[in-house]
Short mmCIF file of C-alpha atoms and ligand atoms in Angstrom, two decimals:
data_model
loop_
_atom_site.label_atom_id
_atom_site.label_comp_id
_atom_site.label_asym_id
_atom_site.label_seq_id
_atom_site.Cartn_x
_atom_site.Cartn_y
_atom_site.Cartn_z
CA MET A 1 -15.88 -14.16 -17.55
CA ILE A 2 -14.92 -16.01 -20.70
CA LEU A 3 -14.61 -19.80 -20.61
CA VAL A 4 -12.51 -21.31 -23.39
CA LEU A 5 -13.46 -24.99 -23.77
CA LYS A 6 -11.01 -27.76 -24.64
CA PRO A 7 -11.13 -28.81 -28.31
CA ASP A 8 -12.22 -32.31 -27.22
CA ALA A 9 -14.85 -31.16 -24.70
CA THR A 10 -17.89 -33.47 -24.99
CA GLU A 11 -21.50 -32.39 -25.49
CA GLU A 12 -22.24 -33.73 -21.99
CA GLN A 13 -19.45 -31.58 -20.46
CA PHE A 14 -20.70 -28.57 -22.48
CA GLU A 15 -24.26 -28.97 -21.12
CA HIS A 16 -22.94 -29.35 -17.55
CA ILE A 17 -20.86 -26.16 -17.98
CA LEU A 18 -23.97 -24.25 -19.07
CA ASP A 19 -25.92 -25.58 -16.08
CA ARG A 20 -23.21 -24.43 -13.63
CA ILE A 21 -22.99 -21.00 -15.28
CA ARG A 22 -26.76 -20.53 -14.80
CA GLU A 23 -26.72 -21.94 -11.27
CA LEU A 24 -24.19 -19.29 -10.23
CA GLY A 25 -26.45 -16.55 -11.57
CA PHE A 26 -24.67 -15.85 -14.87
CA THR A 27 -26.18 -15.85 -18.35
CA PRO A 28 -24.23 -18.01 -20.86
CA HIS A 29 -23.38 -16.55 -24.25
CA ILE A 30 -22.19 -19.26 -26.63
CA SER A 31 -19.79 -18.81 -29.50
CA ARG A 32 -19.01 -21.97 -31.50
CA GLY A 33 -15.85 -21.80 -33.62
CA GLN A 34 -14.51 -24.34 -36.09
CA HIS A 35 -12.18 -25.96 -33.55
CA ARG A 36 -13.46 -24.95 -30.16
CA THR A 37 -16.30 -23.35 -28.28
CA ILE A 38 -16.09 -20.24 -26.18
CA VAL A 39 -18.75 -19.43 -23.55
CA GLY A 40 -19.16 -15.96 -22.13
CA ALA A 41 -20.54 -15.96 -18.57
CA ILE A 42 -22.32 -12.61 -18.26
CA GLY A 43 -22.83 -11.36 -14.72
CA ASP A 44 -21.00 -10.14 -11.62
CA GLU A 45 -17.53 -11.65 -11.71
CA ASN A 46 -16.98 -10.99 -8.04
CA ILE A 47 -19.50 -13.65 -7.00
CA PRO A 48 -17.47 -15.73 -4.51
CA HIS A 49 -15.90 -18.90 -5.95
CA ALA A 50 -17.28 -18.41 -9.46
CA GLU A 51 -13.88 -18.23 -11.10
CA GLU A 52 -12.61 -21.26 -9.18
CA VAL A 53 -15.74 -23.23 -10.00
CA PHE A 54 -15.39 -22.47 -13.72
CA CYS A 55 -11.67 -23.38 -13.67
CA SER A 56 -12.42 -26.75 -12.12
CA LEU A 57 -15.12 -27.84 -14.64
CA ALA A 58 -14.22 -30.77 -16.90
CA GLY A 59 -13.92 -29.58 -20.49
CA VAL A 60 -12.78 -26.04 -19.57
CA GLU A 61 -9.28 -25.13 -20.71
CA GLN A 62 -9.01 -21.51 -19.61
CA VAL A 63 -11.06 -18.88 -17.75
CA LEU A 64 -10.47 -15.19 -18.47
CA ARG A 65 -11.76 -12.39 -16.31
CA VAL A 66 -13.17 -9.30 -17.95
CA GLN A 67 -13.43 -7.25 -14.77
CA LYS A 68 -10.67 -6.70 -12.20
CA PRO A 69 -10.86 -8.94 -9.09
CA TYR A 70 -10.71 -5.82 -6.96
CA LYS A 71 -13.67 -3.51 -7.31
CA LEU A 72 -13.60 -0.67 -4.74
CA ALA A 73 -9.89 -0.05 -5.40
CA SER A 74 -10.28 -0.09 -9.16
CA ARG A 75 -10.40 2.83 -11.53
CA GLU A 76 -13.02 0.95 -13.54
CA PHE A 77 -15.51 1.68 -10.79
CA HIS A 78 -14.22 5.08 -9.64
CA ARG A 79 -12.68 7.22 -12.39
CA ALA A 80 -11.61 10.30 -10.43
CA ASP A 81 -8.47 10.39 -8.28
CA THR A 82 -9.22 9.90 -4.59
CA VAL A 83 -7.77 12.54 -2.32
CA VAL A 84 -7.00 11.29 1.18
CA GLN A 85 -7.12 13.85 3.96
CA VAL A 86 -4.91 13.32 7.01
CA GLY A 87 -5.51 16.14 9.51
CA ALA A 88 -5.06 19.24 7.38
CA THR A 89 -2.81 17.42 4.85
CA LYS A 90 -4.17 16.26 1.51
CA ILE A 91 -2.60 13.38 -0.39
CA GLY A 92 -3.49 13.01 -4.06
CA GLY A 93 -5.21 15.20 -6.67
CA GLY A 94 -2.08 17.35 -7.06
CA SER A 95 -1.18 17.60 -3.36
CA LEU A 96 1.92 15.78 -2.15
CA GLY A 97 1.96 13.88 1.11
CA LEU A 98 5.43 14.47 2.55
CA ILE A 99 5.86 11.99 5.36
CA ALA A 100 9.07 12.20 7.39
CA GLY A 101 10.44 11.18 10.75
CA PRO A 102 12.49 8.55 12.51
CA CYS A 103 12.05 4.82 12.03
CA ALA A 104 11.16 4.49 15.73
CA VAL A 105 10.11 6.91 18.41
CA GLU A 106 12.95 6.70 20.94
CA ASN A 107 12.42 9.62 23.27
CA PHE A 108 10.79 13.05 23.33
CA GLU A 109 14.00 15.05 22.71
CA PHE A 110 15.02 13.26 19.52
CA LEU A 111 11.51 13.33 18.06
CA ASP A 112 11.04 16.97 18.98
CA GLU A 113 14.25 17.96 17.17
CA ILE A 114 13.47 15.82 14.12
CA ALA A 115 9.90 17.14 13.88
CA ARG A 116 11.09 20.77 14.14
CA ARG A 117 13.53 20.23 11.28
CA VAL A 118 11.26 18.26 8.91
CA LYS A 119 8.40 20.71 9.45
CA GLN A 120 10.77 23.58 8.57
CA ALA A 121 11.78 21.71 5.41
CA GLY A 122 8.14 21.28 4.31
CA ALA A 123 7.06 17.85 5.59
CA ASN A 124 3.33 17.69 6.23
CA ILE A 125 3.01 14.37 8.14
CA LEU A 126 5.25 13.14 10.99
CA ARG A 127 6.07 9.44 11.13
CA GLY A 128 7.52 7.31 13.96
CA GLY A 129 7.13 3.70 14.97
CA ALA A 130 5.93 2.74 18.45
CA PHE A 131 5.37 -0.95 17.60
CA LYS A 132 8.29 -2.06 15.46
CA PRO A 133 8.27 -5.19 13.25
CA ARG A 134 11.91 -6.25 13.73
CA THR A 135 13.51 -9.24 12.05
CA SER A 136 15.13 -10.22 15.32
CA PRO A 137 13.12 -10.62 18.55
CA TYR A 138 16.20 -9.25 20.41
CA SER A 139 16.18 -5.89 18.53
CA PHE A 140 14.38 -2.81 19.90
CA GLN A 141 10.67 -3.47 19.60
CA GLY A 142 9.45 0.10 20.09
CA LEU A 143 8.18 2.03 23.15
CA GLY A 144 4.56 0.89 22.68
CA GLU A 145 1.90 3.24 24.06
CA GLU A 146 4.53 5.59 25.56
CA GLY A 147 5.88 6.02 22.00
CA LEU A 148 2.40 6.83 20.73
CA ARG A 149 2.01 9.46 23.48
CA ILE A 150 5.29 11.14 22.50
CA LEU A 151 4.38 11.03 18.82
CA ALA A 152 0.98 12.61 19.37
CA GLU A 153 2.41 15.33 21.64
CA VAL A 154 5.19 16.28 19.21
CA GLY A 155 2.79 16.16 16.23
CA LYS A 156 0.50 18.57 18.03
CA LYS A 157 3.34 20.90 18.95
CA TYR A 158 4.44 21.27 15.31
CA GLN A 159 0.94 20.99 13.80
CA LEU A 160 1.87 17.83 11.94
CA PRO A 161 -0.63 14.94 11.69
CA VAL A 162 1.04 11.66 12.65
CA VAL A 163 1.25 8.20 11.10
CA THR A 164 2.44 5.09 12.89
CA GLU A 165 2.44 1.36 12.27
CA VAL A 166 -0.09 -1.01 13.79
CA MET A 167 0.99 -4.66 13.79
CA ASP A 168 -1.78 -6.52 15.54
CA PRO A 169 -5.59 -6.26 15.40
CA ARG A 170 -5.54 -6.02 19.24
CA GLN A 171 -3.50 -2.77 19.02
CA VAL A 172 -5.87 -0.94 16.69
CA GLY A 173 -8.08 0.46 19.49
CA THR A 174 -5.05 1.96 21.24
CA VAL A 175 -3.31 3.27 18.15
CA VAL A 176 -6.40 5.12 16.81
CA ARG A 177 -6.51 7.19 20.03
CA TYR A 178 -3.13 8.78 19.15
CA ALA A 179 -2.61 8.53 15.39
CA ASP A 180 -4.12 10.45 12.47
CA MET A 181 -3.22 7.70 10.03
CA LEU A 182 -2.57 3.99 10.51
CA GLN A 183 0.31 2.31 8.76
CA ILE A 184 0.23 -1.30 7.65
CA GLY A 185 3.81 -2.45 7.21
CA ALA A 186 5.18 -4.54 4.36
CA ARG A 187 5.34 -7.64 6.57
CA ASN A 188 1.65 -7.34 7.39
CA MET A 189 0.28 -6.44 3.96
CA GLN A 190 -1.54 -9.78 3.81
CA ASN A 191 -2.53 -10.00 7.50
CA PHE A 192 -6.18 -10.03 6.48
CA ASP A 193 -7.62 -9.84 10.02
CA LEU A 194 -5.50 -6.75 10.65
CA LEU A 195 -6.65 -5.20 7.35
CA LYS A 196 -10.31 -5.75 8.30
CA GLU A 197 -9.83 -4.30 11.77
CA VAL A 198 -8.00 -1.25 10.42
CA GLY A 199 -10.70 -0.77 7.77
CA GLN A 200 -13.33 -0.56 10.51
CA ALA A 201 -11.35 2.09 12.41
CA ARG A 202 -12.39 4.76 9.89
CA LYS A 203 -8.97 6.44 9.90
CA PRO A 204 -6.83 6.97 6.81
CA VAL A 205 -4.58 4.01 6.14
CA LEU A 206 -1.07 3.92 4.67
CA LEU A 207 -0.76 0.46 3.09
CA LYS A 208 2.79 -0.62 2.28
CA ARG A 209 3.50 -3.13 -0.42
CA GLY A 210 4.72 -6.49 0.82
CA MET A 211 8.29 -7.31 -0.11
CA SER A 212 7.21 -10.19 -2.34
CA ALA A 213 3.77 -8.89 -3.24
CA THR A 214 2.60 -8.16 -6.77
CA VAL A 215 0.78 -4.96 -7.74
CA LYS A 216 -2.40 -7.05 -7.87
CA ASP A 217 -1.75 -8.46 -4.35
CA LEU A 218 -1.38 -4.91 -3.06
CA LEU A 219 -4.66 -3.85 -4.63
CA MET A 220 -6.43 -6.93 -3.24
CA SER A 221 -5.18 -5.95 0.24
CA ALA A 222 -6.45 -2.42 -0.31
CA GLU A 223 -9.78 -3.99 -1.26
CA TYR A 224 -9.89 -5.70 2.16
CA ILE A 225 -9.59 -2.31 3.89
CA LEU A 226 -12.03 -0.53 1.57
CA SER A 227 -14.61 -3.32 1.87
CA SER A 228 -14.40 -3.11 5.69
CA GLY A 229 -15.62 0.48 5.72
CA SER A 230 -12.69 2.80 5.11
CA SER A 231 -12.52 4.92 1.99
CA ASP A 232 -9.12 6.47 2.65
CA VAL A 233 -6.27 4.24 1.64
CA VAL A 234 -2.85 5.45 0.41
CA LEU A 235 -0.71 2.85 -1.37
CA CYS A 236 3.02 2.82 -0.73
CA GLU A 237 5.72 1.30 -2.95
CA ARG A 238 8.72 0.50 -0.68
CA GLY A 239 10.80 -1.82 -2.79
CA VAL A 240 10.60 -5.55 -3.39
CA ARG A 241 13.06 -8.38 -2.79
CA SER A 242 15.42 -9.13 -5.66
CA PHE A 243 18.82 -10.72 -6.41
CA GLU A 244 20.48 -7.29 -6.15
CA ASP A 245 22.28 -6.99 -2.87
CA SER A 246 23.82 -3.51 -3.05
CA THR A 247 20.52 -1.97 -2.02
CA ARG A 248 18.14 -3.11 0.72
CA ASN A 249 15.33 -3.81 -1.70
CA MET A 250 14.66 -3.07 -5.38
CA LEU A 251 12.51 0.02 -5.88
CA ASP A 252 9.78 -0.77 -8.41
CA LEU A 253 9.21 2.74 -9.77
CA ALA A 254 7.07 1.45 -12.62
CA ALA A 255 4.59 0.41 -9.93
CA VAL A 256 3.71 4.10 -9.51
CA PRO A 257 2.17 4.77 -12.95
CA ASN A 258 1.05 1.14 -13.04
CA LEU A 259 -0.96 1.50 -9.81
CA LYS A 260 -2.25 4.90 -10.79
CA GLY A 261 -3.61 3.48 -14.01
CA LEU A 262 -5.33 0.55 -12.23
CA SER A 263 -6.56 2.42 -9.15
CA HIS A 264 -7.96 5.78 -8.10
CA LEU A 265 -6.08 5.60 -4.77
CA PRO A 266 -3.09 7.90 -4.08
CA VAL A 267 0.33 6.26 -4.42
CA ILE A 268 3.41 7.31 -2.51
CA VAL A 269 7.00 5.99 -2.48
CA ASP A 270 9.28 5.15 0.43
CA PRO A 271 12.84 5.42 -0.93
CA SER A 272 14.29 4.86 2.56
CA HIS A 273 13.22 1.22 2.98
CA ALA A 274 13.49 0.66 -0.79
CA THR A 275 17.18 1.48 -1.01
CA GLY A 276 18.43 1.47 2.60
CA ARG A 277 21.04 4.04 1.45
CA PRO A 278 21.02 7.77 2.26
CA ASP A 279 23.13 8.45 -0.88
CA LEU A 280 20.35 7.06 -3.09
CA ILE A 281 17.29 8.32 -1.25
CA PRO A 282 17.04 11.88 -2.71
CA ALA A 283 17.38 10.75 -6.34
CA MET A 284 14.70 8.08 -5.82
CA ALA A 285 12.39 10.54 -4.07
CA TRP A 286 12.71 12.95 -7.04
CA ALA A 287 12.20 10.14 -9.56
CA ALA A 288 9.11 9.01 -7.66
CA VAL A 289 7.44 12.42 -7.96
CA ALA A 290 8.51 12.69 -11.60
CA ALA A 291 6.86 9.27 -12.15
CA GLY A 292 3.57 10.57 -10.77
CA ALA A 293 3.74 9.69 -7.06
CA ASP A 294 1.47 11.59 -4.72
CA GLY A 295 4.13 11.83 -2.03
CA VAL A 296 7.25 10.42 -0.45
CA HIS A 297 7.90 8.74 2.88
CA VAL A 298 11.41 9.32 4.20
CA GLU A 299 13.21 8.37 7.40
CA VAL A 300 15.06 11.27 9.03
CA HIS A 301 17.05 11.27 12.26
CA CYS A 302 18.95 14.02 14.06
CA CYS A 303 21.48 11.52 15.38
CA PRO A 304 21.54 8.31 13.31
CA GLU A 305 24.34 6.81 15.34
CA LYS A 306 22.05 6.80 18.39
CA ALA A 307 18.97 5.58 16.50
CA LEU A 308 17.59 2.27 17.82
CA SER A 309 16.24 1.19 14.46
CA ASP A 310 17.34 1.83 10.82
CA GLY A 311 19.99 4.43 11.76
CA PRO A 312 22.19 3.66 8.73
CA GLN A 313 19.46 4.58 6.24
CA ALA A 314 18.29 7.77 8.02
CA LEU A 315 18.83 11.13 6.32
CA LEU A 316 20.23 13.91 8.50
CA PRO A 317 17.95 16.96 8.68
CA ASP A 318 20.35 18.90 6.40
CA GLN A 319 20.16 16.13 3.81
CA TYR A 320 16.36 16.18 4.04
CA ASP A 321 16.47 19.97 3.44
CA SER A 322 18.28 19.43 0.16
CA LEU A 323 16.01 16.53 -0.81
CA MET A 324 13.04 18.87 -0.32
CA ALA A 325 14.69 21.71 -2.27
CA GLY A 326 15.09 19.40 -5.25
CA LEU A 327 11.62 17.97 -4.78
CA ARG A 328 10.07 21.46 -5.06
CA ARG A 329 11.61 21.87 -8.50
CA ILE A 330 10.40 18.46 -9.72
CA ALA A 331 6.94 19.03 -8.19
CA GLU A 332 6.60 22.33 -9.99
CA ALA A 333 7.56 20.69 -13.29
CA VAL A 334 4.82 18.06 -12.89
CA GLY A 335 2.17 20.40 -11.58
CA LYS A 336 2.13 19.27 -7.93
CA THR A 337 2.13 21.42 -4.84
CA VAL A 338 4.63 21.26 -1.97
CA PRO A 339 3.79 23.15 1.26
C1 LIG B 401 8.61 1.35 8.47
O1 LIG B 401 8.08 2.16 7.71
O2 LIG B 401 9.01 1.65 9.61
C2 LIG B 401 8.79 -0.04 8.07
C3 LIG B 401 9.07 -0.99 8.93
O3 LIG B 401 8.67 -0.21 6.75
P1 LIG B 401 8.28 -1.51 5.91
O4 LIG B 401 7.08 -2.12 6.51
O5 LIG B 401 8.08 -0.98 4.50
O6 LIG B 401 9.51 -2.43 5.98
MN1 LIG B 402 12.47 1.83 9.27
#
């Protein structure tokens, strides 16, 4: 870290700063300019509290990090792209994760029909919520374990690995028995106890960006999961809150190449929750892959008017077919493979 001292820092403050740098296990490297002094603190920047201690020292004006605050998630420490394997599906390193399914598992018949159609179109992971994070406590909350049972059964029938959201650390033990991948929803991106619990489950994790979270916040949350034992995290851009009210959220497409530059983890995009509009979803899915995404996550329903959650944003199976037809052309142009 680099400590820039105030122009009027006293000798006494300067000596105290050097003492604290050494006490925390760093080696000070002093550079005295005409107007101010700069001290390099050489050592492991991830020592807990070090940055905060340096910021609070009298005589210090600014502290600059040299390393990223996330380590396991960073490309600085792991140059090659990580490929996350979910069942037989690979996400990253040129393989696209094509996640599709209803917002919520409602019954066997609907899910069976949706899975049959998305599999035919080329999806390679089936999604469906059994524990739903709803804005209103009076909205459908999901079928719970019965929903997980249906999801696992249908996934098996169509040879599709399944992903589903886990909302509470107490649910992790149950969800891992049915799911091939655990989803952390946007609302829980900074539920740190949940991230730790999910990291210990040793299953691939789909980590969605919080609606008001920065790219750095997302990577710090990935760091929680990675540092708890998991090495398989897929990051998901799903739109952030903005002043624009003609779409559900604002899709931050720049986050895709931004994240891929900063991290080795695969990055996918969810244009369904990002836009909330079936008319915009295909274009945003194509743009995501063109921007370097390692997959797309799309809500599909065979009968949106009977859906118990997010019906208005669901694509019909025919619409998903044409999304996938376009996606194949884009994928080919950028050297990615679609099943
Ligand atoms: C979901 O994928 O079902 C969901 C609730 O998404 P998000 O957490 O991104 O809002
Ligand atoms: Mn949804």
